[in-house]
């Protein structure tokens, strides 16, 4: 099996979805996802909306989540709910109760609470007893209510959580992972994964695949060639970065991998590939944006290579470009390129990347999935983390052009 899915925020609501929930919007956009022959929508349970206080879960948000699951069942797709969001699109969205009274440096990603930027520091989500109790409470509330819902594909603990808050020790993140697994398993037998990204493989970011694997049914990975140091400024649509990240995660963790996020930022009109200047930490930063044609080719290459490397599947980032009405709001005002990652445009038309996903889904449905041709790698986690960036770079140079 090779599962095709997409990461979902509504094109006109983005991270403000749960504050202004509309069932008809979900029906329309989930129907578009189904029309692309995609099987799963990964959604994000915005933390401040679902848990307005550490001891209180929002009844309204829980009910709206049930509506989302019911709509998914009606249109014929599955849903991967992601807890503790948390980090999203270049910003960290903190529930106000999880912030400390002390202020800290203003660094990227910027911190937000209730839509406003803040200098206040956050509590430790992996070791602070208040945070752990709150997180378990949220997981149990959701899984107690929807743990057997037929529209659930799997549960996802977080979204690139090291960007939200880096664990002080890998032992803290391993225990956090185990505690959340235990909370889910009280009420639900659906698969579980953690929502990790490539810095877990290229740095000491507080997470290790081998420590997550015992309490993840499969491992998840997010990989972007437009952000990888050896390709970002020379070959930003190199299609070997993503499958290599899948292979390394599999080897270090000893479990199959779902490539939970991949994609590219397109130029606003999708008519040219170029670098644009965005601001990051008050400094200009060169960010690549692609034409729709180049992006479509990239998607096709990555999908075929992931199949050749034995991936469980691939979820595109993301469903749609964002509507211009959101461009002056956080985080899209500063992170301009985040506006245009969609498989569809904000007017609803399908991009070549969306066509590539639809075509590959048809291939899989017809029983014509490309066979695995790249054998699993053999890697030692202990040796890997002596020099994670160097080891990744070395393997990339070795495999470049050979997957």
Short mmCIF file of N, CA and C in Angstrom, two decimals, residues 206-302:
data_model
loop_
_atom_site.label_atom_id
_atom_site.label_comp_id
_atom_site.label_asym_id
_atom_site.label_seq_id
_atom_site.Cartn_x
_atom_site.Cartn_y
_atom_site.Cartn_z
N UNK A 206 16.84 17.16 19.97
CA UNK A 206 16.11 16.63 21.11
C UNK A 206 15.26 15.43 20.84
N UNK A 207 15.24 14.94 19.59
CA UNK A 207 14.45 13.77 19.22
C UNK A 207 15.32 12.78 18.45
N UNK A 208 15.14 11.48 18.71
CA UNK A 208 15.82 10.44 17.96
C UNK A 208 14.80 9.42 17.47
N UNK A 209 14.87 8.99 16.22
CA UNK A 209 13.89 8.02 15.70
C UNK A 209 13.86 6.72 16.48
N UNK A 210 15.03 6.23 16.93
CA UNK A 210 15.07 4.96 17.64
C UNK A 210 14.38 5.04 18.99
N UNK A 211 14.31 6.24 19.59
CA UNK A 211 13.63 6.41 20.87
C UNK A 211 12.14 6.65 20.71
N UNK A 212 11.73 7.16 19.56
CA UNK A 212 10.30 7.34 19.28
C UNK A 212 9.65 6.04 18.82
N UNK A 213 10.40 5.22 18.10
CA UNK A 213 9.85 4.05 17.40
C UNK A 213 9.08 3.08 18.30
N UNK A 214 9.53 2.80 19.53
CA UNK A 214 8.78 1.82 20.33
C UNK A 214 7.33 2.20 20.59
N UNK A 215 7.02 3.51 20.53
CA UNK A 215 5.66 3.97 20.81
C UNK A 215 5.05 4.71 19.62
N UNK A 216 5.57 4.46 18.44
CA UNK A 216 4.98 4.92 17.18
C UNK A 216 4.73 3.70 16.31
N UNK A 217 3.54 3.56 15.76
CA UNK A 217 3.26 2.42 14.89
C UNK A 217 4.07 2.54 13.60
N UNK A 218 4.18 3.76 13.10
CA UNK A 218 5.11 4.06 12.02
C UNK A 218 5.78 5.38 12.35
N UNK A 219 6.88 5.67 11.70
CA UNK A 219 7.57 6.93 11.90
C UNK A 219 7.14 7.92 10.82
N UNK A 220 7.04 9.17 11.19
CA UNK A 220 6.69 10.21 10.22
C UNK A 220 7.90 11.09 9.96
N UNK A 221 7.94 11.66 8.76
CA UNK A 221 9.05 12.53 8.39
C UNK A 221 8.54 13.63 7.48
N UNK A 222 9.06 14.85 7.71
CA UNK A 222 8.80 16.01 6.85
C UNK A 222 10.13 16.40 6.23
N UNK A 223 10.18 16.52 4.92
CA UNK A 223 11.45 16.83 4.25
C UNK A 223 11.20 17.76 3.08
N UNK A 224 12.05 18.79 2.97
CA UNK A 224 11.92 19.81 1.93
C UNK A 224 13.29 20.10 1.34
N UNK A 225 13.44 19.87 0.05
CA UNK A 225 14.71 20.19 -0.60
C UNK A 225 14.96 21.69 -0.65
N UNK A 226 13.89 22.50 -0.60
CA UNK A 226 14.06 23.96 -0.65
C UNK A 226 14.69 24.50 0.64
N UNK A 227 14.73 23.67 1.70
CA UNK A 227 15.31 24.11 2.96
C UNK A 227 16.62 23.39 3.30
N UNK A 228 16.99 22.36 2.55
CA UNK A 228 18.19 21.58 2.87
C UNK A 228 19.43 22.35 2.41
N UNK A 229 20.44 22.44 3.27
CA UNK A 229 21.58 23.32 3.04
C UNK A 229 22.33 23.04 1.75
N UNK A 230 22.41 21.78 1.32
CA UNK A 230 23.18 21.47 0.11
C UNK A 230 22.40 21.67 -1.17
N UNK A 231 21.10 21.96 -1.07
CA UNK A 231 20.30 22.15 -2.29
C UNK A 231 19.56 23.48 -2.33
N UNK A 232 19.35 24.11 -1.17
CA UNK A 232 18.48 25.30 -1.10
C UNK A 232 18.91 26.40 -2.06
N UNK A 233 20.23 26.56 -2.28
CA UNK A 233 20.71 27.66 -3.11
C UNK A 233 21.37 27.19 -4.41
N UNK A 234 21.26 25.91 -4.69
CA UNK A 234 21.88 25.41 -5.92
C UNK A 234 20.92 24.52 -6.72
N UNK A 235 20.14 23.71 -6.03
CA UNK A 235 19.23 22.76 -6.70
C UNK A 235 18.00 22.56 -5.81
N UNK A 236 17.20 23.62 -5.63
CA UNK A 236 16.13 23.57 -4.63
C UNK A 236 15.04 22.55 -4.90
N UNK A 237 14.92 22.08 -6.14
CA UNK A 237 13.94 21.04 -6.44
C UNK A 237 14.62 19.70 -6.71
N UNK A 238 15.71 19.45 -6.02
CA UNK A 238 16.36 18.14 -6.11
C UNK A 238 15.42 17.10 -5.50
N UNK A 239 15.10 16.06 -6.26
CA UNK A 239 14.08 15.11 -5.83
C UNK A 239 14.66 13.92 -5.09
N UNK A 240 15.96 13.95 -4.72
CA UNK A 240 16.55 12.87 -3.94
C UNK A 240 16.53 13.15 -2.44
N UNK A 241 16.37 14.41 -2.03
CA UNK A 241 16.42 14.75 -0.61
C UNK A 241 15.30 14.05 0.16
N UNK A 242 14.09 14.12 -0.36
CA UNK A 242 12.93 13.57 0.34
C UNK A 242 13.03 12.05 0.49
N UNK A 243 13.25 11.29 -0.58
CA UNK A 243 13.36 9.83 -0.38
C UNK A 243 14.55 9.43 0.48
N UNK A 244 15.65 10.18 0.42
CA UNK A 244 16.78 9.85 1.29
C UNK A 244 16.40 10.05 2.75
N UNK A 245 15.68 11.12 3.07
CA UNK A 245 15.22 11.32 4.44
C UNK A 245 14.34 10.16 4.90
N UNK A 246 13.51 9.66 4.00
CA UNK A 246 12.68 8.49 4.32
C UNK A 246 13.55 7.28 4.64
N UNK A 247 14.56 7.02 3.82
CA UNK A 247 15.45 5.88 4.03
C UNK A 247 16.21 5.97 5.34
N UNK A 248 16.71 7.15 5.67
CA UNK A 248 17.50 7.32 6.89
C UNK A 248 16.62 7.17 8.13
N UNK A 249 15.41 7.74 8.09
CA UNK A 249 14.49 7.59 9.22
C UNK A 249 14.15 6.13 9.45
N UNK A 250 13.88 5.41 8.38
CA UNK A 250 13.59 3.97 8.46
C UNK A 250 14.76 3.22 9.09
N UNK A 251 15.97 3.55 8.66
CA UNK A 251 17.15 2.83 9.14
C UNK A 251 17.43 3.13 10.62
N UNK A 252 17.31 4.39 11.02
CA UNK A 252 17.61 4.76 12.41
C UNK A 252 16.53 4.28 13.37
N UNK A 253 15.28 4.27 12.91
CA UNK A 253 14.19 3.90 13.80
C UNK A 253 13.75 2.46 13.72
N UNK A 254 14.09 1.79 12.62
CA UNK A 254 13.73 0.39 12.47
C UNK A 254 12.26 0.15 12.23
N UNK A 255 11.56 1.18 11.73
CA UNK A 255 10.13 1.03 11.42
C UNK A 255 9.83 1.71 10.09
N UNK A 256 8.74 1.30 9.43
CA UNK A 256 8.37 1.95 8.17
C UNK A 256 8.04 3.42 8.38
N UNK A 257 8.13 4.19 7.29
CA UNK A 257 8.04 5.66 7.38
C UNK A 257 6.97 6.18 6.44
N UNK A 258 6.17 7.08 6.94
CA UNK A 258 5.25 7.87 6.13
C UNK A 258 5.87 9.23 5.91
N UNK A 259 6.02 9.63 4.64
CA UNK A 259 6.54 10.97 4.35
C UNK A 259 5.36 11.93 4.50
N UNK A 260 5.25 12.49 5.69
CA UNK A 260 4.05 13.19 6.12
C UNK A 260 3.93 14.60 5.54
N UNK A 261 5.07 15.18 5.16
CA UNK A 261 5.07 16.49 4.50
C UNK A 261 6.20 16.55 3.48
N UNK A 262 5.87 17.03 2.29
CA UNK A 262 6.88 17.46 1.32
C UNK A 262 6.19 18.46 0.40
N UNK A 263 6.98 19.25 -0.31
CA UNK A 263 6.38 20.19 -1.24
C UNK A 263 7.33 21.32 -1.55
N UNK A 264 6.79 22.40 -2.06
CA UNK A 264 7.59 23.55 -2.48
C UNK A 264 6.70 24.79 -2.43
N UNK A 265 7.30 25.94 -2.31
CA UNK A 265 6.58 27.21 -2.42
C UNK A 265 6.59 27.64 -3.88
N UNK A 266 5.44 28.01 -4.40
CA UNK A 266 5.39 28.48 -5.78
C UNK A 266 5.44 30.01 -5.82
N UNK A 267 5.79 30.52 -6.97
CA UNK A 267 5.67 31.97 -7.16
C UNK A 267 4.18 32.32 -7.16
N UNK A 268 3.86 33.58 -6.91
CA UNK A 268 2.47 33.97 -6.70
C UNK A 268 1.57 33.55 -7.87
N UNK A 269 2.02 33.76 -9.08
CA UNK A 269 1.22 33.40 -10.24
C UNK A 269 1.61 32.05 -10.83
N UNK A 270 2.65 31.42 -10.26
CA UNK A 270 3.07 30.11 -10.76
C UNK A 270 3.72 30.15 -12.12
N UNK A 271 4.20 31.34 -12.53
CA UNK A 271 4.68 31.49 -13.90
C UNK A 271 6.19 31.48 -14.02
N UNK A 272 6.93 31.52 -12.88
CA UNK A 272 8.38 31.54 -12.98
C UNK A 272 9.01 30.97 -11.72
N UNK A 273 10.22 30.44 -11.89
CA UNK A 273 11.02 29.97 -10.76
C UNK A 273 12.11 30.99 -10.48
N UNK A 274 12.21 31.42 -9.22
CA UNK A 274 13.18 32.46 -8.89
C UNK A 274 13.37 32.51 -7.38
N UNK A 275 14.28 33.35 -6.93
CA UNK A 275 14.46 33.60 -5.51
C UNK A 275 13.82 34.94 -5.15
N UNK A 276 13.15 34.95 -4.01
CA UNK A 276 12.58 36.19 -3.49
C UNK A 276 13.25 36.50 -2.16
N UNK A 277 13.14 37.73 -1.71
CA UNK A 277 13.72 38.13 -0.43
C UNK A 277 12.61 38.21 0.61
N UNK A 278 12.79 37.46 1.70
CA UNK A 278 11.87 37.56 2.82
C UNK A 278 12.68 37.97 4.05
N UNK A 279 11.98 38.44 5.07
CA UNK A 279 12.66 38.88 6.29
C UNK A 279 12.62 37.77 7.32
N UNK A 280 13.78 37.47 7.91
CA UNK A 280 13.85 36.48 8.97
C UNK A 280 14.81 36.99 10.03
N UNK A 281 14.31 37.16 11.27
CA UNK A 281 15.10 37.71 12.37
C UNK A 281 15.71 39.06 11.98
N UNK A 282 14.89 39.89 11.34
CA UNK A 282 15.27 41.24 10.93
C UNK A 282 16.41 41.26 9.92
N UNK A 283 16.60 40.17 9.22
CA UNK A 283 17.62 40.08 8.18
C UNK A 283 16.99 39.59 6.88
N UNK A 284 17.49 40.06 5.73
CA UNK A 284 16.97 39.56 4.46
C UNK A 284 17.40 38.11 4.24
N UNK A 285 16.50 37.32 3.71
CA UNK A 285 16.77 35.90 3.48
C UNK A 285 16.27 35.55 2.08
N UNK A 286 17.10 34.84 1.32
CA UNK A 286 16.73 34.45 -0.03
C UNK A 286 15.95 33.13 0.01
N UNK A 287 14.72 33.17 -0.52
CA UNK A 287 13.86 32.00 -0.50
C UNK A 287 13.44 31.64 -1.93
N UNK A 288 13.62 30.39 -2.30
CA UNK A 288 13.26 29.93 -3.64
C UNK A 288 11.76 29.71 -3.75
N UNK A 289 11.20 30.16 -4.88
CA UNK A 289 9.82 29.86 -5.23
C UNK A 289 9.82 29.33 -6.66
N UNK A 290 8.96 28.35 -6.94
CA UNK A 290 9.00 27.63 -8.21
C UNK A 290 7.81 27.95 -9.09
N UNK A 291 7.99 27.75 -10.37
CA UNK A 291 6.85 27.79 -11.29
C UNK A 291 6.00 26.55 -11.06
N UNK A 292 4.74 26.64 -11.45
CA UNK A 292 3.86 25.48 -11.29
C UNK A 292 4.35 24.30 -12.12
N UNK A 293 4.89 24.56 -13.29
CA UNK A 293 5.39 23.47 -14.14
C UNK A 293 6.56 22.76 -13.49
N UNK A 294 7.52 23.54 -12.96
CA UNK A 294 8.66 22.93 -12.28
C UNK A 294 8.20 22.17 -11.03
N UNK A 295 7.26 22.74 -10.30
CA UNK A 295 6.74 22.08 -9.11
C UNK A 295 6.04 20.77 -9.43
N UNK A 296 5.31 20.74 -10.53
CA UNK A 296 4.64 19.51 -10.92
C UNK A 296 5.62 18.40 -11.24
N UNK A 297 6.70 18.74 -11.94
CA UNK A 297 7.74 17.74 -12.23
C UNK A 297 8.37 17.23 -10.95
N UNK A 298 8.62 18.14 -10.02
CA UNK A 298 9.21 17.76 -8.73
C UNK A 298 8.32 16.75 -8.00
N UNK A 299 7.03 17.03 -7.93
CA UNK A 299 6.10 16.12 -7.27
C UNK A 299 6.14 14.73 -7.90
N UNK A 300 6.11 14.67 -9.22
CA UNK A 300 6.11 13.36 -9.90
C UNK A 300 7.38 12.58 -9.59
N UNK A 301 8.51 13.25 -9.62
CA UNK A 301 9.77 12.56 -9.34
C UNK A 301 9.82 12.06 -7.90
N UNK A 302 9.42 12.91 -6.96
CA UNK A 302 9.49 12.54 -5.55
C UNK A 302 8.58 11.34 -5.26
#
